[in-house]
Amino acid sequence: MAEIIDGKKISAQIKEEVKVAVAELAKREIFVTLAVIQVGADPASSVYVGNKKKACEYVGFRSLSYELPEETTQEELLSLIEELNGRADVNGILVQLPLPEQISEENVIQTISPDKDVDGFHVQNVGRLNVGTKGFVSCTPAGIIELLKRTGISIEGKECVVVGRSNIVGKPMAALLLRENGTVTVCHSRTKNLAEITGRADILIAALGKPKFITEEYIKDGAVVIDVGIHRQENGKLCGDVDFDSVKEKASYITPVPGGVGPMTIAMLMVNCLQSTENILD
Ligand code: NDP
């Protein structure tokens, strides 16, 4: 029976550490400010944005909130981002995705200054991650590395399998595991014999966006299983990409949904915002 990796507890520890660092900076009259932009009123986005603002308040950041109407043009959004890029009192800029169809997400992400790109999506930060220099790292995979490290799970030399190759989760996850000296395989929708490959994993990261897809047949005895998926079931409860009930019997460690990877994403956003301010001081 697997040990549960408590993302809620670990994320709370990280937020406490950020809070202490923010209080130290405040003594020197240095403040951390995150600009949060939401376009339209998608209910899920509103919940995410609300949680991010709450976390900012908790750790002692200032947050500037921009709630733009659904019909905002790309030009209007890009000009707001340019303005925020130029403001010395704004350290981080976050644009909540998805955006309405008249706006290209790619254009928006690449317009945010790489030094304020606390989501770690800008091509310069993606490049820095892959080359191995300092930059912002996408929050969800960065959070997974923290979960593993703080649980005492070593990555070095382990067979790591990532299921999913998105730009925000799968690819940066693979780069981070490689940086930690794991032996990394990335699977996707065209992968053949998926269960054979995942069955070799010491550490399996499930980020494919399919509810309860990863069942016990995909798991090696004693594997560490990290579930990135979030899905709302018909009964209103949340579940992940992993079939928790069957997999927990075979795995050595497992993250639950909710309370696993999810809370880490926001905690790592706070870490990135802090880093955005410390970078200026370097
Ligand atoms: P995407 O839909 O962007 O990517 C899914 C990936 O999984 C793709 O690379 C796809 O392959 C691959 N895939 C799909 N079906 C299969 C399959 N049957 N076998 C193998 N690979 C498959 O998703 P995201 O990366 O954005 O998110 C993944 C999940 O994580 C979602 O449930 C999302 O809600 C959740 N999520 C949770 C976060 C959190 O904070 N906890 C943050 C971000 C996401 P291909 O490239 O070939 O299409």
Tab-separated table of C-alpha atoms and ligand atoms in Angstrom:
chain	number	residue	atom	x	y	z
A	1	MET	CA	0.000	0.000	0.000
A	2	ALA	CA	1.522	3.310	-1.144
A	3	GLU	CA	2.477	6.185	1.063
A	4	ILE	CA	0.512	9.310	0.160
A	5	ILE	CA	2.571	12.333	-0.872
A	6	ASP	CA	0.866	15.266	0.838
A	7	GLY	CA	0.990	18.168	-1.629
A	8	LYS	CA	-1.113	20.348	0.630
A	9	LYS	CA	1.374	20.066	3.471
A	10	ILE	CA	4.468	20.507	1.298
A	11	SER	CA	2.958	23.491	-0.533
A	12	ALA	CA	2.119	25.084	2.832
A	13	GLN	CA	5.776	24.698	3.909
A	14	ILE	CA	6.952	26.366	0.686
A	15	LYS	CA	4.507	29.256	1.104
A	16	GLU	CA	5.778	29.739	4.680
A	17	GLU	CA	9.355	29.928	3.377
A	18	VAL	CA	8.329	32.505	0.766
A	19	LYS	CA	6.470	34.490	3.429
A	20	VAL	CA	9.596	34.677	5.603
A	21	ALA	CA	11.720	35.805	2.630
A	22	VAL	CA	9.114	38.435	1.668
A	23	ALA	CA	9.093	39.820	5.230
A	24	GLU	CA	12.915	40.095	5.098
A	25	LEU	CA	12.722	42.012	1.805
A	26	ALA	CA	10.018	44.294	3.233
A	27	LYS	CA	12.389	45.325	6.040
A	28	ARG	CA	14.606	46.687	3.275
A	29	GLU	CA	11.618	48.455	1.659
A	30	ILE	CA	11.655	45.948	-1.221
A	31	PHE	CA	8.242	44.701	-2.305
A	32	VAL	CA	7.139	41.929	-4.645
A	33	THR	CA	4.330	42.787	-7.042
A	34	LEU	CA	2.522	40.363	-9.347
A	35	ALA	CA	0.188	41.630	-12.092
A	36	VAL	CA	-2.600	39.144	-12.791
A	37	ILE	CA	-4.573	39.546	-16.017
A	38	GLN	CA	-7.797	37.715	-16.770
A	39	VAL	CA	-9.681	38.179	-20.031
A	40	GLY	CA	-13.365	37.213	-19.887
A	41	ALA	CA	-15.104	35.506	-17.003
A	42	ASP	CA	-14.579	31.766	-17.512
A	43	PRO	CA	-15.656	30.313	-14.120
A	44	ALA	CA	-12.699	27.882	-13.835
A	45	SER	CA	-10.255	30.705	-14.674
A	46	SER	CA	-11.905	32.937	-12.068
A	47	VAL	CA	-11.344	30.244	-9.430
A	48	TYR	CA	-7.655	29.837	-10.423
A	49	VAL	CA	-7.093	33.612	-10.484
A	50	GLY	CA	-8.845	33.992	-7.119
A	51	ASN	CA	-6.597	31.297	-5.588
A	52	LYS	CA	-3.462	32.930	-6.984
A	53	LYS	CA	-4.457	36.329	-5.569
A	54	LYS	CA	-5.224	34.755	-2.198
A	55	ALA	CA	-1.803	33.081	-2.137
A	56	CYS	CA	-0.141	36.421	-3.035
A	57	GLU	CA	-1.911	38.090	-0.146
A	58	TYR	CA	-0.934	35.264	2.210
A	59	VAL	CA	2.789	35.435	1.475
A	60	GLY	CA	2.795	39.243	1.501
A	61	PHE	CA	3.032	40.074	-2.215
A	62	ARG	CA	1.202	42.959	-3.722
A	63	SER	CA	-1.066	41.926	-6.558
A	64	LEU	CA	-2.430	44.126	-9.314
A	65	SER	CA	-5.593	42.777	-10.823
A	66	TYR	CA	-6.712	43.373	-14.428
A	67	GLU	CA	-10.116	41.952	-15.307
A	68	LEU	CA	-10.634	42.631	-18.999
A	69	PRO	CA	-13.864	42.010	-20.938
A	70	GLU	CA	-14.262	38.933	-23.189
A	71	GLU	CA	-14.180	41.145	-26.326
A	72	THR	CA	-10.746	42.623	-25.529
A	73	THR	CA	-8.613	42.731	-28.687
A	74	GLN	CA	-5.157	41.227	-28.954
A	75	GLU	CA	-3.740	44.716	-29.540
A	76	GLU	CA	-5.290	45.988	-26.283
A	77	LEU	CA	-3.938	43.055	-24.279
A	78	LEU	CA	-0.451	43.298	-25.795
A	79	SER	CA	-0.314	47.024	-25.085
A	80	LEU	CA	-1.227	46.405	-21.405
A	81	ILE	CA	1.547	43.774	-21.209
A	82	GLU	CA	4.054	46.211	-22.788
A	83	GLU	CA	3.065	48.813	-20.204
A	84	LEU	CA	3.572	46.316	-17.347
A	85	ASN	CA	6.882	45.162	-18.865
A	86	GLY	CA	8.097	48.743	-18.579
A	87	ARG	CA	6.964	49.319	-14.993
A	88	ALA	CA	9.785	48.995	-12.454
A	89	ASP	CA	7.261	48.381	-9.655
A	90	VAL	CA	5.880	45.225	-11.330
A	91	ASN	CA	8.017	42.100	-10.873
A	92	GLY	CA	5.878	39.361	-12.370
A	93	ILE	CA	3.156	39.237	-15.034
A	94	LEU	CA	0.669	36.417	-15.262
A	95	VAL	CA	-1.964	36.109	-17.987
A	96	GLN	CA	-4.528	33.452	-17.114
A	97	LEU	CA	-5.050	30.946	-19.934
A	98	PRO	CA	-7.074	30.029	-21.930
A	99	LEU	CA	-7.729	33.297	-23.783
A	100	PRO	CA	-10.696	34.132	-26.036
A	101	GLU	CA	-10.219	32.973	-29.631
A	102	GLN	CA	-9.433	36.434	-31.088
A	103	ILE	CA	-6.200	36.476	-29.048
A	104	SER	CA	-3.176	34.295	-29.833
A	105	GLU	CA	-1.802	32.726	-26.650
A	106	GLU	CA	1.569	32.368	-28.310
A	107	ASN	CA	1.762	36.121	-29.111
A	108	VAL	CA	0.767	36.968	-25.548
A	109	ILE	CA	3.300	34.635	-23.933
A	110	GLN	CA	6.143	35.877	-26.129
A	111	THR	CA	5.272	39.530	-25.406
A	112	ILE	CA	5.702	39.140	-21.646
A	113	SER	CA	9.246	40.134	-20.697
A	114	PRO	CA	11.222	36.912	-20.015
A	115	ASP	CA	12.363	38.526	-16.745
A	116	LYS	CA	8.735	38.896	-15.584
A	117	ASP	CA	7.483	35.598	-17.040
A	118	VAL	CA	6.676	33.910	-13.711
A	119	ASP	CA	4.755	31.126	-15.499
A	120	GLY	CA	7.986	30.120	-17.262
A	121	PHE	CA	6.281	29.806	-20.657
A	122	HIS	CA	8.396	32.308	-22.653
A	123	VAL	CA	10.630	30.675	-25.233
A	124	GLN	CA	13.708	32.238	-23.569
A	125	ASN	CA	12.866	30.579	-20.258
A	126	VAL	CA	12.122	27.277	-21.990
A	127	GLY	CA	15.527	27.597	-23.686
A	128	ARG	CA	17.258	28.403	-20.389
A	129	LEU	CA	15.729	25.299	-18.806
A	130	ASN	CA	16.948	23.097	-21.631
A	131	VAL	CA	20.425	24.607	-21.729
A	132	GLY	CA	20.666	24.462	-17.934
A	133	THR	CA	20.974	28.169	-17.060
A	134	LYS	CA	18.948	30.157	-14.538
A	135	GLY	CA	15.414	31.072	-15.575
A	136	PHE	CA	11.772	30.666	-14.663
A	137	VAL	CA	10.478	27.093	-14.789
A	138	SER	CA	6.859	26.147	-15.455
A	139	CYS	CA	5.202	25.883	-12.033
A	140	THR	CA	3.556	22.446	-12.219
A	141	PRO	CA	6.672	20.434	-13.160
A	142	ALA	CA	8.815	22.544	-10.811
A	143	GLY	CA	6.331	21.660	-8.060
A	144	ILE	CA	6.627	17.949	-8.839
A	145	ILE	CA	10.412	18.087	-8.400
A	146	GLU	CA	9.868	19.743	-4.997
A	147	LEU	CA	7.323	17.061	-4.031
A	148	LEU	CA	9.840	14.324	-4.846
A	149	LYS	CA	12.791	16.022	-3.145
A	150	ARG	CA	10.919	16.968	0.008
A	151	THR	CA	9.542	13.419	0.294
A	152	GLY	CA	13.121	12.123	0.163
A	153	ILE	CA	12.712	10.380	-3.207
A	154	SER	CA	15.918	10.478	-5.184
A	155	ILE	CA	15.692	10.954	-8.956
A	156	GLU	CA	19.305	10.290	-9.901
A	157	GLY	CA	19.723	7.162	-12.025
A	158	LYS	CA	16.006	6.317	-11.844
A	159	GLU	CA	13.895	5.266	-14.813
A	160	CYS	CA	11.497	8.205	-15.161
A	161	VAL	CA	8.567	7.997	-17.559
A	162	VAL	CA	6.488	11.075	-18.391
A	163	VAL	CA	3.146	10.445	-20.093
A	164	GLY	CA	2.262	13.668	-21.960
A	165	ARG	CA	4.402	16.125	-23.928
A	166	SER	CA	2.623	19.470	-23.538
A	167	ASN	CA	4.681	22.648	-23.353
A	168	ILE	CA	3.458	23.467	-19.857
A	169	VAL	CA	3.753	20.046	-18.202
A	170	GLY	CA	5.242	17.095	-20.126
A	171	LYS	CA	8.224	18.711	-21.881
A	172	PRO	CA	9.499	20.847	-18.970
A	173	MET	CA	8.912	17.859	-16.667
A	174	ALA	CA	11.197	15.730	-18.818
A	175	ALA	CA	13.861	18.478	-18.896
A	176	LEU	CA	13.749	18.839	-15.097
A	177	LEU	CA	14.006	15.091	-14.463
A	178	LEU	CA	16.971	14.971	-16.832
A	179	ARG	CA	18.569	17.886	-14.959
A	180	GLU	CA	18.198	15.788	-11.789
A	181	ASN	CA	20.039	12.927	-13.548
A	182	GLY	CA	17.021	10.696	-14.133
A	183	THR	CA	16.882	8.469	-17.227
A	184	VAL	CA	13.861	9.931	-18.981
A	185	THR	CA	11.342	8.565	-21.474
A	186	VAL	CA	8.503	10.743	-22.784
A	187	CYS	CA	5.294	9.089	-24.025
A	188	HIS	CA	2.421	10.634	-25.984
A	189	SER	CA	-0.692	9.709	-27.927
A	190	ARG	CA	1.297	7.971	-30.699
A	191	THR	CA	3.407	5.889	-28.307
A	192	LYS	CA	3.137	2.171	-28.947
A	193	ASN	CA	3.009	-0.330	-26.075
A	194	LEU	CA	2.463	2.353	-23.440
A	195	ALA	CA	1.972	-0.109	-20.584
A	196	GLU	CA	5.263	-1.809	-21.410
A	197	ILE	CA	7.132	1.504	-21.145
A	198	THR	CA	5.324	2.827	-18.050
A	199	GLY	CA	5.793	-0.612	-16.494
A	200	ARG	CA	9.549	0.038	-16.408
A	201	ALA	CA	9.207	3.335	-14.535
A	202	ASP	CA	10.637	3.848	-11.059
A	203	ILE	CA	9.007	7.290	-11.220
A	204	LEU	CA	5.907	7.709	-13.375
A	205	ILE	CA	4.440	11.143	-14.134
A	206	ALA	CA	0.909	10.954	-15.547
A	207	ALA	CA	0.008	14.155	-17.456
A	208	LEU	CA	-2.166	12.972	-20.309
A	209	GLY	CA	-5.471	14.563	-19.397
A	210	LYS	CA	-7.563	11.333	-19.372
A	211	PRO	CA	-9.506	10.513	-16.196
A	212	LYS	CA	-8.285	7.382	-14.343
A	213	PHE	CA	-6.454	6.178	-17.471
A	214	ILE	CA	-3.379	4.840	-15.650
A	215	THR	CA	-4.520	1.666	-13.923
A	216	GLU	CA	-2.446	-0.914	-12.036
A	217	GLU	CA	-1.508	-2.670	-15.317
A	218	TYR	CA	0.615	0.354	-16.220
A	219	ILE	CA	2.622	0.323	-12.985
A	220	LYS	CA	5.687	-1.523	-11.751
A	221	ASP	CA	5.551	-2.813	-8.177
A	222	GLY	CA	6.956	-0.151	-5.867
A	223	ALA	CA	6.868	2.699	-8.420
A	224	VAL	CA	6.460	6.349	-7.398
A	225	VAL	CA	3.337	7.665	-9.140
A	226	ILE	CA	2.705	11.372	-9.646
A	227	ASP	CA	-0.721	12.318	-10.950
A	228	VAL	CA	-0.971	15.682	-12.702
A	229	GLY	CA	-4.496	15.292	-14.118
A	230	ILE	CA	-7.513	17.123	-12.736
A	231	HIS	CA	-11.005	16.107	-13.807
A	232	ARG	CA	-14.441	16.780	-12.379
A	233	GLN	CA	-16.436	13.532	-12.263
A	234	GLU	CA	-20.185	13.222	-12.712
A	235	ASN	CA	-20.603	12.849	-8.944
A	236	GLY	CA	-18.949	16.271	-8.533
A	237	LYS	CA	-15.726	14.850	-7.044
A	238	LEU	CA	-12.295	15.430	-8.542
A	239	CYS	CA	-10.089	12.673	-9.937
A	240	GLY	CA	-6.745	12.504	-11.733
A	241	ASP	CA	-5.244	10.680	-14.705
A	242	VAL	CA	-4.426	7.783	-12.372
A	243	ASP	CA	-6.899	5.223	-11.070
A	244	PHE	CA	-5.919	5.955	-7.470
A	245	ASP	CA	-7.704	3.026	-5.801
A	246	SER	CA	-6.045	0.275	-7.837
A	247	VAL	CA	-2.637	1.954	-8.279
A	248	LYS	CA	-2.152	2.753	-4.586
A	249	GLU	CA	-2.022	-0.997	-3.864
A	250	LYS	CA	1.009	-1.428	-6.128
A	251	ALA	CA	2.920	1.863	-5.878
A	252	SER	CA	5.367	2.842	-3.119
A	253	TYR	CA	4.328	6.518	-3.191
A	254	ILE	CA	1.384	8.235	-4.856
A	255	THR	CA	-0.039	11.758	-5.073
A	256	PRO	CA	-3.774	12.131	-4.451
A	257	VAL	CA	-6.189	14.316	-6.451
A	258	PRO	CA	-7.046	16.744	-4.982
A	259	GLY	CA	-4.234	17.578	-2.574
A	260	GLY	CA	-1.228	16.356	-4.582
A	261	VAL	CA	0.250	18.263	-7.509
A	262	GLY	CA	-2.472	20.958	-7.671
A	263	PRO	CA	-1.493	22.977	-4.552
A	264	MET	CA	2.181	22.820	-5.601
A	265	THR	CA	1.499	24.773	-8.795
A	266	ILE	CA	0.443	27.870	-6.855
A	267	ALA	CA	3.232	27.475	-4.295
A	268	MET	CA	5.806	27.412	-7.111
A	269	LEU	CA	4.212	30.477	-8.676
A	270	MET	CA	4.948	32.239	-5.391
A	271	VAL	CA	8.555	30.975	-5.542
A	272	ASN	CA	8.895	32.298	-9.108
A	273	CYS	CA	7.498	35.726	-8.116
A	274	LEU	CA	9.984	35.936	-5.275
A	275	GLN	CA	12.744	34.963	-7.703
A	276	SER	CA	11.630	37.721	-10.110
A	277	THR	CA	12.340	40.282	-7.395
A	278	GLU	CA	15.567	38.687	-6.216
A	279	ASN	CA	16.839	38.620	-9.816
A	280	ILE	CA	16.690	42.424	-9.891
A	281	LEU	CA	18.752	42.517	-6.693
A	282	ASP	CA	21.386	40.034	-7.990
B	1	NDP	P1	-2.521	18.495	-22.910
B	1	NDP	O1	-3.872	18.063	-23.357
B	1	NDP	O2	-1.922	19.746	-23.424
B	1	NDP	O3	-1.489	17.312	-23.228
B	1	NDP	C1	-1.814	15.978	-23.039
B	1	NDP	C2	-0.648	15.118	-23.490
B	1	NDP	O4	-0.977	13.760	-23.239
B	1	NDP	C3	-0.326	15.233	-24.976
B	1	NDP	O5	1.061	15.279	-25.168
B	1	NDP	C4	-0.921	13.958	-25.569
B	1	NDP	O6	-0.180	13.450	-26.671
B	1	NDP	C5	-0.786	12.994	-24.404
B	1	NDP	N1	-1.801	11.950	-24.462
B	1	NDP	C6	-3.134	12.082	-24.636
B	1	NDP	N2	-3.741	10.878	-24.646
B	1	NDP	C7	-2.765	9.960	-24.482
B	1	NDP	C8	-2.756	8.545	-24.422
B	1	NDP	N3	-3.879	7.845	-24.544
B	1	NDP	N4	-1.582	7.920	-24.245
B	1	NDP	C9	-0.422	8.613	-24.128
B	1	NDP	N5	-0.375	9.972	-24.184
B	1	NDP	C10	-1.529	10.635	-24.355
B	1	NDP	O7	-2.584	18.494	-21.325
B	1	NDP	P2	-1.717	19.277	-20.214
B	1	NDP	O8	-0.307	18.827	-20.242
B	1	NDP	O9	-2.024	20.716	-20.250
B	1	NDP	O10	-2.427	18.700	-18.889
B	1	NDP	C11	-2.464	17.322	-18.588
B	1	NDP	C12	-3.404	17.111	-17.409
B	1	NDP	O11	-2.894	17.791	-16.279
B	1	NDP	C13	-4.807	17.650	-17.606
B	1	NDP	O12	-5.711	16.791	-16.917
B	1	NDP	C14	-4.783	19.009	-16.929
B	1	NDP	O13	-6.055	19.392	-16.446
B	1	NDP	C15	-3.859	18.730	-15.786
B	1	NDP	N6	-3.107	19.889	-15.298
B	1	NDP	C16	-3.017	20.026	-13.931
B	1	NDP	C17	-2.289	21.045	-13.396
B	1	NDP	C18	-2.178	21.123	-11.917
B	1	NDP	O14	-1.838	22.176	-11.398
B	1	NDP	N7	-2.397	20.029	-11.201
B	1	NDP	C19	-1.628	22.063	-14.223
B	1	NDP	C20	-1.710	21.787	-15.644
B	1	NDP	C21	-2.449	20.732	-16.144
B	1	NDP	P3	-0.042	14.238	-28.104
B	1	NDP	O15	1.002	15.295	-27.852
B	1	NDP	O16	0.430	13.188	-29.023
B	1	NDP	O17	-1.397	14.794	-28.411
